[in-house]
Amino acid sequence: MTGLLNWLGLRYRRSYVGQLTELGLQASWCAVHKVGNRKQAMEHLITQIYFTGVEAIPLVAFLALIIGSATILQAATVMPKIGAGDYFGNVMVLVVVREVGPLFTAFLVAGRTGSALSTYLGNMKVQQEIDALKTMGVDPVRYLVFPSFAATVISMFCLTVIFNLVAIFGGYLVVKVLSVFLTDFADVQMSLSLFLERILASMGVMDGVLGIIKPVFFGMVVSVIACFHGMAVSNDIREVPKATTNGVVNSFVCITLFDVIFALPFLVNIGLI
Amino acid sequence: MSVIASVHNLRFSYPGQEAVLRRVNFHVLPGQILVICGLSGQGKSTLLRLLIGLEKPDAGVIRLLGRDIATLNAVEFNDLKREVGFVFQNPALISTKTIFENVALPLIYHNIGDEDEIRYRVDNALEMLLIKEFQHQYPANVSLGILKRAAVARAMIMRPKLILMDEPTAGLDRISRSVLLALIANIRRINHVSMVLVTHDLLAARELGGEIGVLKEGELLQPMNFEQLKNCQDSFVEFLFRQLEEEAAMTGGTPA
């Protein structure tokens, strides 16, 4: 029995998911078990947050503005015509806060930070820089993976919040401005207070809880997959672009998969499951 | 006298290939320099990677500073590595850090000394290797000779008892090579550190002194000094010396 369990455990550890889980657990362990220089770790963390979070804000805000405007426009012009004007807030929460916000932000972080991480670590591996760290007694997971992991999680959460806020408020403002100039948007006559009231009324506890868990989890997924593919490069430079591509594509697939899984509690809530 | 490093019946093969190291035995005493010579592809670099734990042997025992590395867990081995410096053939400096930051990295990571002490120790190391003026440069902006010296500075910054060097003179011009060899000899004399140095350059082995072990078909011939090696009757050693004579004749260098 023990032999079988060991065999299964070993098979799991050797599998792709098993190796990702192991790397994720190792990186998480670094947050709890402090070894090495804290000041240096903090410097690395801040640098990574700057790259992953701060530098991505304009892009995230721009995308959020476009998506928010389109969503509000569709909801505010079409829904009253079909007698669903009262569900306007529900649509905003459903589309932006629950789905598009975390999903788009995760895709953006995977494409931007994930690809950069895989390339950076892959090149370090080819240049034997990671081996050099090992020979100095420096744990590469603690020194390289953990700051990226923590920074991606923190940045992902903050960027999702920014995305949601810009999509809702920015989108509202854009549509308001458009309604002044274009007669087609004359139906959009909702005041900000009513707009907010409807959104807040549509938000449940589950939205709050998943609003935190989802971006944090997506951040973990993106960083672990990117670091894993970067570190898995052997000494062949030709493997670096492959690792980057695989890292980004696998991140997209995993994020979409987990997004569906995160939707299950809502289906249970309304009795569909 | 305690042994700094010892290797007993070491065997190693890469997956799906024949054994590159079949039965390697040697030991290194305090302050001793052991130069391992051999042709390309004979497993010289692999031997060093095994010593520092970057590869795992198929069989045999490696003891560093009296401890069998196979019995150590990751934390214990990382602690042991503070006592062992390593210089790669490709200098393998962290490309996003300056020369100073690269040399200071192990000190900072292992929390050794405050900022002043770190600066003092790094400055000393850079001065000893004559590269202090390059301390703020990034690896991409300096020559290979400087990078190799920076790699040596990084390997010695923790004041290790043993330094492992993989082809330290490879790719260098004659002057840079001679300077680096003189600096390595100086470090060994001042710090009384043991060294295992891998090279295909027999002349470098002679300049550094110490014992020379020749790696032949996966086995290490009994280490001996340069003169003893020159008189050795082994056909492979004779071949190495013939190569050296031919190379010297072509380049106008010093014959052995």
Short mmCIF file of C-alpha atoms in Angstrom, two decimals:
data_model
loop_
_atom_site.label_atom_id
_atom_site.label_comp_id
_atom_site.label_asym_id
_atom_site.label_seq_id
_atom_site.Cartn_x
_atom_site.Cartn_y
_atom_site.Cartn_z
CA MET A 1 0.00 0.00 0.00
CA THR A 2 2.77 2.36 1.01
CA GLY A 3 4.59 1.40 -2.16
CA LEU A 4 1.55 2.23 -4.23
CA LEU A 5 1.07 5.58 -2.48
CA ASN A 6 4.75 6.38 -2.94
CA TRP A 7 4.48 5.46 -6.60
CA LEU A 8 1.39 7.64 -7.05
CA GLY A 9 3.05 10.47 -5.11
CA LEU A 10 6.14 10.21 -7.23
CA ARG A 11 4.09 10.12 -10.42
CA TYR A 12 2.20 13.20 -9.24
CA ARG A 13 5.42 15.02 -8.32
CA ARG A 14 6.89 14.24 -11.73
CA SER A 15 3.76 15.38 -13.58
CA TYR A 16 3.43 18.92 -14.92
CA VAL A 17 0.78 19.87 -12.37
CA GLY A 18 2.77 18.22 -9.61
CA GLN A 19 5.90 20.19 -10.46
CA LEU A 20 3.95 23.45 -10.67
CA THR A 21 2.35 22.73 -7.29
CA GLU A 22 5.73 21.95 -5.78
CA LEU A 23 7.23 25.20 -7.08
CA GLY A 24 4.20 27.16 -5.84
CA LEU A 25 4.49 25.58 -2.40
CA GLN A 26 8.23 26.25 -2.26
CA ALA A 27 7.66 29.90 -3.17
CA SER A 28 4.86 30.21 -0.60
CA TRP A 29 7.08 28.60 2.02
CA CYS A 30 9.67 31.33 1.43
CA ALA A 31 7.10 33.90 2.57
CA VAL A 32 6.69 32.11 5.90
CA HIS A 33 10.21 30.78 6.48
CA LYS A 34 12.58 33.71 6.37
CA VAL A 35 16.17 32.93 5.40
CA GLY A 36 18.63 35.19 3.62
CA ASN A 37 18.77 38.95 3.58
CA ARG A 38 15.37 40.58 4.16
CA LYS A 39 16.46 43.98 2.91
CA GLN A 40 17.67 42.48 -0.36
CA ALA A 41 14.47 40.43 -0.69
CA MET A 42 12.41 43.58 -0.11
CA GLU A 43 14.39 45.46 -2.77
CA HIS A 44 13.76 42.66 -5.27
CA LEU A 45 10.08 42.63 -4.34
CA ILE A 46 9.69 46.38 -4.84
CA THR A 47 11.50 46.24 -8.18
CA GLN A 48 9.20 43.46 -9.33
CA ILE A 49 6.07 45.25 -8.11
CA TYR A 50 7.18 48.33 -10.01
CA PHE A 51 7.60 46.34 -13.21
CA THR A 52 4.55 44.09 -12.85
CA GLY A 53 2.16 46.51 -11.19
CA VAL A 54 3.05 50.18 -11.53
CA GLU A 55 4.29 50.07 -15.13
CA ALA A 56 1.18 48.13 -16.20
CA ILE A 57 -1.31 50.65 -14.77
CA PRO A 58 -1.67 52.81 -17.93
CA LEU A 59 -2.30 49.74 -20.09
CA VAL A 60 -4.77 48.24 -17.63
CA ALA A 61 -6.59 51.57 -17.25
CA PHE A 62 -6.80 52.04 -21.01
CA LEU A 63 -8.24 48.56 -21.55
CA ALA A 64 -10.62 48.98 -18.63
CA LEU A 65 -11.89 52.26 -20.01
CA ILE A 66 -12.68 50.71 -23.40
CA ILE A 67 -14.27 47.59 -21.98
CA GLY A 68 -16.17 49.52 -19.29
CA SER A 69 -17.54 52.00 -21.83
CA ALA A 70 -18.65 49.23 -24.19
CA THR A 71 -20.33 47.27 -21.41
CA ILE A 72 -22.11 50.28 -19.95
CA LEU A 73 -23.17 51.39 -23.38
CA GLN A 74 -24.64 48.01 -24.23
CA ALA A 75 -26.32 47.65 -20.87
CA ALA A 76 -27.70 51.18 -20.69
CA THR A 77 -29.02 51.34 -24.24
CA VAL A 78 -30.28 47.82 -24.83
CA MET A 79 -31.57 46.69 -21.44
CA PRO A 80 -34.29 49.35 -20.91
CA LYS A 81 -35.69 48.53 -24.36
CA ILE A 82 -36.24 44.90 -23.38
CA GLY A 83 -37.66 45.86 -20.00
CA ALA A 84 -34.59 44.88 -18.00
CA GLY A 85 -33.47 48.37 -16.98
CA ASP A 86 -33.61 47.47 -13.29
CA TYR A 87 -30.96 44.78 -13.80
CA PHE A 88 -28.38 47.22 -15.05
CA GLY A 89 -26.29 46.92 -11.86
CA ASN A 90 -26.38 43.14 -12.07
CA VAL A 91 -24.96 43.22 -15.58
CA MET A 92 -22.10 45.52 -14.56
CA VAL A 93 -21.17 43.35 -11.59
CA LEU A 94 -21.59 40.18 -13.57
CA VAL A 95 -19.54 41.29 -16.55
CA VAL A 96 -16.88 43.59 -15.12
CA VAL A 97 -16.33 42.65 -11.47
CA ARG A 98 -16.85 38.90 -11.67
CA GLU A 99 -15.49 38.03 -15.09
CA VAL A 100 -13.84 40.58 -17.35
CA GLY A 101 -11.86 42.42 -14.65
CA PRO A 102 -9.92 39.50 -13.19
CA LEU A 103 -9.73 37.63 -16.50
CA PHE A 104 -8.43 40.50 -18.65
CA THR A 105 -6.00 41.61 -15.96
CA ALA A 106 -4.68 38.05 -15.63
CA PHE A 107 -4.26 37.73 -19.41
CA LEU A 108 -2.46 41.04 -19.49
CA VAL A 109 -0.14 40.11 -16.61
CA ALA A 110 0.52 36.68 -18.18
CA GLY A 111 1.38 38.24 -21.53
CA ARG A 112 3.50 41.01 -20.11
CA THR A 113 5.08 39.83 -16.85
CA GLY A 114 4.80 36.08 -17.44
CA SER A 115 6.63 36.23 -20.75
CA ALA A 116 9.29 38.53 -19.30
CA LEU A 117 9.83 36.20 -16.34
CA SER A 118 10.17 33.07 -18.48
CA THR A 119 12.62 34.81 -20.80
CA TYR A 120 14.66 36.29 -17.95
CA LEU A 121 14.96 33.02 -16.04
CA GLY A 122 15.53 31.02 -19.23
CA ASN A 123 18.41 33.26 -20.23
CA MET A 124 19.85 33.05 -16.73
CA LYS A 125 19.70 29.28 -16.96
CA VAL A 126 21.46 29.24 -20.34
CA GLN A 127 24.17 31.59 -19.07
CA GLN A 128 24.65 29.32 -16.01
CA GLU A 129 23.71 32.22 -13.73
CA ILE A 130 21.25 30.01 -11.84
CA ASP A 131 23.93 27.34 -11.42
CA ALA A 132 26.25 30.08 -10.17
CA LEU A 133 23.69 31.03 -7.51
CA LYS A 134 23.43 27.38 -6.44
CA THR A 135 27.21 27.11 -6.06
CA MET A 136 27.12 30.11 -3.71
CA GLY A 137 24.53 28.43 -1.48
CA VAL A 138 21.86 30.81 -2.78
CA ASP A 139 18.48 29.14 -3.20
CA PRO A 140 17.18 30.20 -6.67
CA VAL A 141 13.56 29.74 -5.59
CA ARG A 142 14.04 32.09 -2.66
CA TYR A 143 16.24 34.54 -4.53
CA LEU A 144 14.51 34.64 -7.93
CA VAL A 145 11.11 32.94 -7.85
CA PHE A 146 9.75 34.21 -4.53
CA PRO A 147 10.06 37.99 -5.25
CA SER A 148 8.41 37.48 -8.66
CA PHE A 149 5.72 35.28 -7.14
CA ALA A 150 4.88 37.72 -4.33
CA ALA A 151 5.06 40.76 -6.60
CA THR A 152 2.80 39.18 -9.21
CA VAL A 153 0.20 38.25 -6.59
CA ILE A 154 0.20 41.74 -5.03
CA SER A 155 0.24 43.49 -8.41
CA MET A 156 -2.45 41.26 -9.84
CA PHE A 157 -4.79 42.09 -6.97
CA CYS A 158 -4.14 45.84 -7.20
CA LEU A 159 -4.44 45.86 -11.01
CA THR A 160 -7.76 44.02 -10.86
CA VAL A 161 -9.12 46.59 -8.39
CA ILE A 162 -7.89 49.38 -10.67
CA PHE A 163 -9.42 47.65 -13.71
CA ASN A 164 -12.82 47.34 -11.99
CA LEU A 165 -12.83 50.94 -10.75
CA VAL A 166 -11.73 52.42 -14.08
CA ALA A 167 -14.11 50.20 -16.03
CA ILE A 168 -17.09 51.25 -13.90
CA PHE A 169 -16.37 54.95 -13.24
CA GLY A 170 -14.38 55.67 -16.41
CA GLY A 171 -16.88 53.80 -18.51
CA TYR A 172 -19.72 55.76 -16.92
CA LEU A 173 -17.99 59.07 -17.62
CA VAL A 174 -17.24 58.17 -21.25
CA VAL A 175 -20.84 57.21 -21.87
CA LYS A 176 -22.06 60.37 -20.13
CA VAL A 177 -19.87 62.51 -22.36
CA LEU A 178 -21.00 60.60 -25.45
CA SER A 179 -24.65 61.04 -24.53
CA VAL A 180 -24.21 64.83 -24.63
CA PHE A 181 -22.95 64.78 -28.23
CA LEU A 182 -24.68 61.80 -29.78
CA THR A 183 -28.45 61.54 -29.95
CA ASP A 184 -28.25 57.73 -30.18
CA PHE A 185 -27.15 57.65 -26.57
CA ALA A 186 -29.98 59.86 -25.33
CA ASP A 187 -31.41 56.88 -23.45
CA VAL A 188 -28.43 56.98 -21.11
CA GLN A 189 -29.87 59.34 -18.57
CA MET A 190 -28.77 57.64 -15.39
CA SER A 191 -27.32 59.73 -12.55
CA LEU A 192 -24.06 58.65 -10.88
CA SER A 193 -25.79 58.05 -7.56
CA LEU A 194 -28.38 55.78 -9.16
CA PHE A 195 -25.66 54.06 -11.17
CA LEU A 196 -23.62 53.32 -8.01
CA GLU A 197 -26.69 52.40 -6.03
CA ARG A 198 -27.64 49.74 -8.57
CA ILE A 199 -24.12 48.32 -8.73
CA LEU A 200 -23.74 48.12 -4.96
CA ALA A 201 -27.16 46.58 -4.60
CA SER A 202 -26.15 43.84 -7.02
CA MET A 203 -22.96 42.91 -5.20
CA GLY A 204 -23.14 39.99 -2.82
CA VAL A 205 -20.75 38.55 -0.26
CA MET A 206 -19.52 36.02 -2.80
CA ASP A 207 -18.48 38.87 -5.11
CA GLY A 208 -16.40 40.37 -2.32
CA VAL A 209 -14.78 37.07 -1.38
CA LEU A 210 -14.05 35.99 -4.95
CA GLY A 211 -13.01 39.53 -5.80
CA ILE A 212 -10.05 38.95 -3.49
CA ILE A 213 -9.40 35.23 -4.04
CA LYS A 214 -9.62 35.23 -7.82
CA PRO A 215 -6.91 37.80 -8.66
CA VAL A 216 -4.64 36.43 -5.93
CA PHE A 217 -4.99 32.91 -7.30
CA PHE A 218 -4.55 34.05 -10.90
CA GLY A 219 -1.40 35.90 -9.85
CA MET A 220 -0.03 32.71 -8.29
CA VAL A 221 -0.87 30.70 -11.40
CA VAL A 222 0.76 33.18 -13.80
CA SER A 223 3.97 33.58 -11.80
CA VAL A 224 4.45 29.89 -11.00
CA ILE A 225 3.88 28.79 -14.61
CA ALA A 226 6.19 31.51 -15.96
CA CYS A 227 8.96 30.74 -13.46
CA PHE A 228 8.62 27.00 -13.96
CA HIS A 229 9.03 27.25 -17.73
CA GLY A 230 11.96 29.66 -17.36
CA MET A 231 13.74 27.42 -14.87
CA ALA A 232 13.04 24.30 -16.94
CA VAL A 233 15.20 25.55 -19.81
CA SER A 234 18.36 23.44 -20.21
CA ASN A 235 21.55 24.98 -21.55
CA ASP A 236 20.18 25.49 -25.06
CA ILE A 237 19.35 29.08 -26.05
CA ARG A 238 16.77 27.77 -28.56
CA GLU A 239 14.63 26.60 -25.66
CA VAL A 240 14.10 30.13 -24.31
CA PRO A 241 11.49 31.31 -26.85
CA LYS A 242 9.73 27.93 -26.59
CA ALA A 243 9.62 28.25 -22.81
CA THR A 244 8.21 31.77 -23.09
CA THR A 245 5.50 30.70 -25.53
CA ASN A 246 4.58 27.63 -23.51
CA GLY A 247 4.50 29.67 -20.31
CA VAL A 248 2.11 32.28 -21.73
CA VAL A 249 -0.17 29.78 -23.52
CA ASN A 250 -0.38 27.48 -20.50
CA SER A 251 -1.12 30.47 -18.28
CA PHE A 252 -4.00 31.49 -20.56
CA VAL A 253 -5.41 27.95 -20.53
CA CYS A 254 -5.08 27.56 -16.74
CA ILE A 255 -6.58 30.99 -16.05
CA THR A 256 -9.60 30.23 -18.25
CA LEU A 257 -10.00 26.82 -16.63
CA PHE A 258 -9.86 28.24 -13.11
CA ASP A 259 -12.21 31.05 -14.12
CA VAL A 260 -14.83 28.42 -14.92
CA ILE A 261 -14.15 26.68 -11.61
CA PHE A 262 -14.54 29.98 -9.76
CA ALA A 263 -17.95 30.46 -11.45
CA LEU A 264 -19.26 27.25 -9.84
CA PRO A 265 -20.17 28.83 -6.46
CA PHE A 266 -22.48 31.26 -8.25
CA LEU A 267 -24.20 28.42 -10.09
CA VAL A 268 -24.64 26.60 -6.77
CA ASN A 269 -26.02 29.85 -5.32
CA ILE A 270 -28.77 30.08 -7.85
CA GLY A 271 -29.52 26.37 -7.69
CA LEU A 272 -28.21 25.35 -11.09
CA ILE A 273 -25.85 22.81 -9.54
CA MET B 1 46.48 16.95 8.23
CA SER B 2 42.73 16.98 7.48
CA VAL B 3 41.59 16.46 3.93
CA ILE B 4 39.69 19.38 2.36
CA ALA B 5 38.08 17.38 -0.42
CA SER B 6 38.16 13.74 -1.37
CA VAL B 7 36.59 11.72 -4.13
CA HIS B 8 36.33 7.95 -3.97
CA ASN B 9 35.40 5.66 -6.87
CA LEU B 10 33.28 8.33 -8.53
CA ARG B 11 31.21 7.24 -11.49
CA PHE B 12 28.91 9.40 -13.60
CA SER B 13 27.05 9.15 -16.88
CA TYR B 14 24.61 11.48 -18.57
CA PRO B 15 21.20 9.91 -19.25
CA GLY B 16 21.32 7.47 -22.13
CA GLN B 17 25.08 7.82 -22.61
CA GLU B 18 28.17 5.86 -21.67
CA ALA B 19 29.86 6.73 -18.39
CA VAL B 20 31.96 9.87 -18.79
CA LEU B 21 33.66 9.30 -15.44
CA ARG B 22 34.33 5.67 -14.55
CA ARG B 23 36.46 5.48 -11.46
CA VAL B 24 37.84 8.78 -10.21
CA ASN B 25 39.81 9.01 -6.98
CA PHE B 26 41.73 11.94 -5.51
CA HIS B 27 42.03 14.07 -2.43
CA VAL B 28 43.01 17.68 -1.77
CA LEU B 29 44.95 18.78 1.31
CA PRO B 30 44.78 22.25 2.92
CA GLY B 31 46.57 24.82 0.77
CA GLN B 32 47.14 22.31 -2.01
CA ILE B 33 46.36 23.01 -5.65
CA LEU B 34 45.26 20.14 -7.81
CA VAL B 35 45.14 20.77 -11.54
CA ILE B 36 43.06 18.34 -13.56
CA CYS B 37 44.06 18.20 -17.21
CA GLY B 38 42.55 16.38 -20.12
CA LEU B 39 41.10 16.77 -23.57
CA SER B 40 37.72 18.31 -24.29
CA GLY B 41 34.79 16.02 -23.55
CA GLN B 42 36.71 13.93 -21.02
CA GLY B 43 34.44 15.02 -18.15
CA LYS B 44 36.64 17.66 -16.50
CA SER B 45 33.84 20.21 -16.06
CA THR B 46 31.42 17.45 -15.11
CA LEU B 47 33.79 16.42 -12.34
CA LEU B 48 33.66 19.95 -10.86
CA ARG B 49 29.87 20.09 -11.22
CA LEU B 50 29.69 16.82 -9.28
CA LEU B 51 31.93 18.22 -6.55
CA ILE B 52 29.62 21.21 -5.98
CA GLY B 53 26.43 19.16 -6.25
CA LEU B 54 25.15 20.48 -9.58
CA GLU B 55 25.08 16.87 -10.81
CA LYS B 56 24.49 13.69 -8.85
CA PRO B 57 26.96 10.79 -9.25
CA ASP B 58 25.87 7.29 -10.25
CA ALA B 59 28.22 5.86 -7.65
CA GLY B 60 31.08 6.89 -5.39
CA VAL B 61 31.61 9.21 -2.47
CA ILE B 62 32.41 12.92 -2.47
CA ARG B 63 33.51 14.44 0.81
CA LEU B 64 33.91 18.19 1.18
CA LEU B 65 35.45 19.50 4.39
CA GLY B 66 34.98 16.09 5.95
CA ARG B 67 31.30 15.74 5.08
CA ASP B 68 29.78 13.30 2.60
CA ILE B 69 27.69 15.58 0.39
CA ALA B 70 25.21 12.81 -0.43
CA THR B 71 24.07 12.74 3.21
CA LEU B 72 23.40 16.49 3.45
CA ASN B 73 19.97 18.04 3.04
CA ALA B 74 19.54 21.18 0.92
CA VAL B 75 19.98 23.61 3.82
CA GLU B 76 23.08 21.84 5.16
CA PHE B 77 24.61 21.68 1.69
CA ASN B 78 23.90 25.39 1.11
CA ASP B 79 25.67 26.13 4.39
CA LEU B 80 28.63 23.99 3.32
CA LYS B 81 28.82 25.85 0.00
CA ARG B 82 29.77 29.00 1.90
CA GLU B 83 33.13 27.29 2.43
CA VAL B 84 33.56 26.45 -1.25
CA GLY B 85 34.03 28.92 -4.10
CA PHE B 86 33.28 28.06 -7.72
CA VAL B 87 34.46 29.72 -10.93
CA PHE B 88 32.64 28.76 -14.13
CA GLN B 89 34.32 28.60 -17.53
CA ASN B 90 31.71 31.08 -18.72
CA PRO B 91 32.04 33.55 -15.83
CA ALA B 92 28.26 33.33 -15.13
CA LEU B 93 27.99 36.72 -13.44
CA ILE B 94 24.42 37.93 -12.87
CA SER B 95 23.85 40.14 -15.90
CA THR B 96 21.47 42.55 -14.16
CA LYS B 97 23.97 43.39 -11.41
CA THR B 98 27.15 45.42 -11.49
CA ILE B 99 30.55 43.84 -10.87
CA PHE B 100 30.45 45.16 -7.28
CA GLU B 101 26.95 43.77 -6.68
CA ASN B 102 27.95 40.43 -8.16
CA VAL B 103 30.94 40.08 -5.87
CA ALA B 104 28.91 41.24 -2.85
CA LEU B 105 25.96 38.94 -3.60
CA PRO B 106 26.96 35.93 -1.44
CA LEU B 107 27.86 38.19 1.50
CA ILE B 108 24.53 40.02 1.32
CA TYR B 109 22.45 36.86 0.84
CA HIS B 110 24.10 35.07 3.76
CA ASN B 111 23.90 38.18 6.00
CA ILE B 112 27.65 38.38 6.53
CA GLY B 113 28.74 41.72 7.94
CA ASP B 114 27.12 45.14 7.84
CA GLU B 115 27.27 47.48 4.84
CA ASP B 116 30.69 48.84 5.78
CA GLU B 117 32.21 45.40 6.16
CA ILE B 118 30.72 44.22 2.88
CA ARG B 119 32.15 47.28 1.11
CA TYR B 120 35.55 46.72 2.74
CA ARG B 121 35.69 43.06 1.78
CA VAL B 122 34.47 43.61 -1.78
CA ASP B 123 36.86 46.54 -2.29
CA ASN B 124 39.74 44.37 -1.07
CA ALA B 125 38.82 41.53 -3.39
CA LEU B 126 38.43 43.85 -6.38
CA GLU B 127 41.76 45.54 -5.60
CA MET B 128 43.50 42.18 -5.26
CA LEU B 129 42.23 41.21 -8.72
CA LEU B 130 43.00 44.66 -10.17
CA ILE B 131 39.42 45.38 -11.27
CA LYS B 132 38.27 48.03 -8.78
CA GLU B 133 37.86 50.60 -11.54
CA PHE B 134 35.23 48.36 -13.17
CA GLN B 135 33.11 47.92 -10.04
CA HIS B 136 30.16 49.97 -11.33
CA GLN B 137 30.13 48.36 -14.78
CA TYR B 138 27.63 45.72 -15.83
CA PRO B 139 29.00 42.37 -17.11
CA ALA B 140 27.90 43.14 -20.68
CA ASN B 141 30.18 46.20 -20.76
CA VAL B 142 33.53 44.67 -19.80
CA SER B 143 35.96 42.24 -21.41
CA LEU B 144 36.14 38.51 -20.77
CA GLY B 145 39.38 38.96 -18.82
CA ILE B 146 37.67 41.33 -16.37
CA LEU B 147 34.66 39.02 -16.09
CA LYS B 148 36.91 36.07 -15.26
CA ARG B 149 38.66 38.08 -12.57
CA ALA B 150 35.29 39.23 -11.19
CA ALA B 151 34.19 35.58 -11.07
CA VAL B 152 37.35 34.73 -9.11
CA ALA B 153 36.65 37.67 -6.75
CA ARG B 154 33.10 36.39 -6.19
CA ALA B 155 34.41 32.87 -5.51
CA MET B 156 36.90 34.10 -2.88
CA ILE B 157 34.71 36.72 -1.18
CA MET B 158 33.34 34.26 1.40
CA ARG B 159 36.93 33.34 2.35
CA PRO B 160 36.35 29.71 1.38
CA LYS B 161 38.64 26.81 2.26
CA LEU B 162 38.35 25.41 -1.26
CA ILE B 163 37.96 27.06 -4.66
CA LEU B 164 36.93 25.04 -7.72
CA MET B 165 37.82 26.59 -11.07
CA ASP B 166 36.66 25.47 -14.49
CA GLU B 167 39.04 26.51 -17.29
CA PRO B 168 39.84 29.93 -15.78
CA THR B 169 42.18 30.85 -18.65
CA ALA B 170 40.00 29.64 -21.55
CA GLY B 171 39.39 32.29 -24.19
CA LEU B 172 41.95 34.75 -22.82
CA ASP B 173 44.86 36.29 -24.70
CA ARG B 174 48.40 35.54 -23.50
CA ILE B 175 48.78 38.62 -21.33
CA SER B 176 45.37 38.33 -19.68
CA ARG B 177 46.06 34.64 -19.12
CA SER B 178 49.41 35.28 -17.43
CA VAL B 179 47.94 38.06 -15.27
CA LEU B 180 45.05 35.85 -14.17
CA LEU B 181 47.33 32.93 -13.36
CA ALA B 182 49.58 35.21 -11.31
CA LEU B 183 46.56 36.57 -9.45
CA ILE B 184 45.25 33.07 -8.74
CA ALA B 185 48.65 32.03 -7.41
CA ASN B 186 48.67 35.18 -5.26
CA ILE B 187 45.22 34.43 -3.81
CA ARG B 188 46.30 30.92 -2.97
CA ARG B 189 49.49 32.15 -1.28
CA ILE B 190 47.79 34.89 0.76
CA ASN B 191 44.58 33.07 1.73
CA HIS B 192 46.17 29.62 1.99
CA VAL B 193 43.15 28.25 0.16
CA SER B 194 43.00 24.84 -1.53
CA MET B 195 42.13 24.75 -5.21
CA VAL B 196 40.93 22.24 -7.73
CA LEU B 197 41.46 23.67 -11.17
CA VAL B 198 40.33 22.09 -14.38
CA THR B 199 42.10 23.00 -17.61
CA HIS B 200 43.29 21.65 -20.93
CA ASP B 201 46.23 24.05 -20.66
CA LEU B 202 49.24 22.08 -19.35
CA LEU B 203 51.38 25.22 -19.24
CA ALA B 204 48.88 26.91 -16.94
CA ALA B 205 49.15 23.84 -14.75
CA ARG B 206 52.95 24.26 -14.66
CA GLU B 207 52.74 27.97 -13.85
CA LEU B 208 50.41 27.37 -10.93
CA GLY B 209 52.55 24.58 -9.50
CA GLY B 210 50.94 21.90 -7.39
CA GLU B 211 49.98 18.49 -8.58
CA ILE B 212 48.55 17.60 -11.94
CA GLY B 213 46.08 14.82 -12.47
CA VAL B 214 45.34 13.73 -16.02
CA LEU B 215 41.84 12.58 -16.82
CA LYS B 216 42.04 9.70 -19.25
CA GLU B 217 39.09 7.62 -20.44
CA GLY B 218 37.04 8.42 -17.36
CA GLU B 219 39.82 7.76 -14.86
CA LEU B 220 42.21 10.14 -13.15
CA LEU B 221 45.88 9.20 -13.32
CA GLN B 222 47.76 9.52 -10.05
CA PRO B 223 48.39 13.29 -9.52
CA MET B 224 52.08 14.30 -9.79
CA ASN B 225 54.09 17.47 -10.34
CA PHE B 226 54.88 18.83 -13.80
CA GLU B 227 58.37 17.33 -14.09
CA GLN B 228 57.19 13.90 -12.95
CA LEU B 229 54.34 14.11 -15.42
CA LYS B 230 56.72 15.04 -18.21
CA ASN B 231 58.72 11.89 -17.55
CA CYS B 232 55.62 9.75 -17.23
CA GLN B 233 55.58 6.79 -19.63
CA ASP B 234 51.83 6.89 -20.22
CA SER B 235 51.01 7.18 -23.93
CA PHE B 236 48.13 9.61 -23.33
CA VAL B 237 50.36 11.92 -21.25
CA GLU B 238 53.03 11.75 -23.96
CA PHE B 239 50.34 12.70 -26.49
CA LEU B 240 49.37 15.72 -24.37
CA PHE B 241 52.98 16.90 -24.24
CA ARG B 242 53.42 16.41 -27.99
CA GLN B 243 50.32 18.56 -28.52
CA LEU B 244 51.84 21.17 -26.26
CA GLU B 245 55.14 21.18 -28.18
CA GLU B 246 53.30 21.50 -31.49
CA GLU B 247 51.17 24.34 -30.15
CA ALA B 248 54.27 26.13 -28.84
CA ALA B 249 56.01 25.72 -32.20
CA MET B 250 53.01 27.20 -34.02
CA THR B 251 52.49 30.17 -31.71
CA GLY B 252 56.11 30.78 -30.82
CA GLY B 253 55.32 30.24 -27.16
CA THR B 254 57.35 28.66 -24.38
CA PRO B 255 57.99 24.96 -25.00
CA ALA B 256 57.38 22.59 -22.13
#
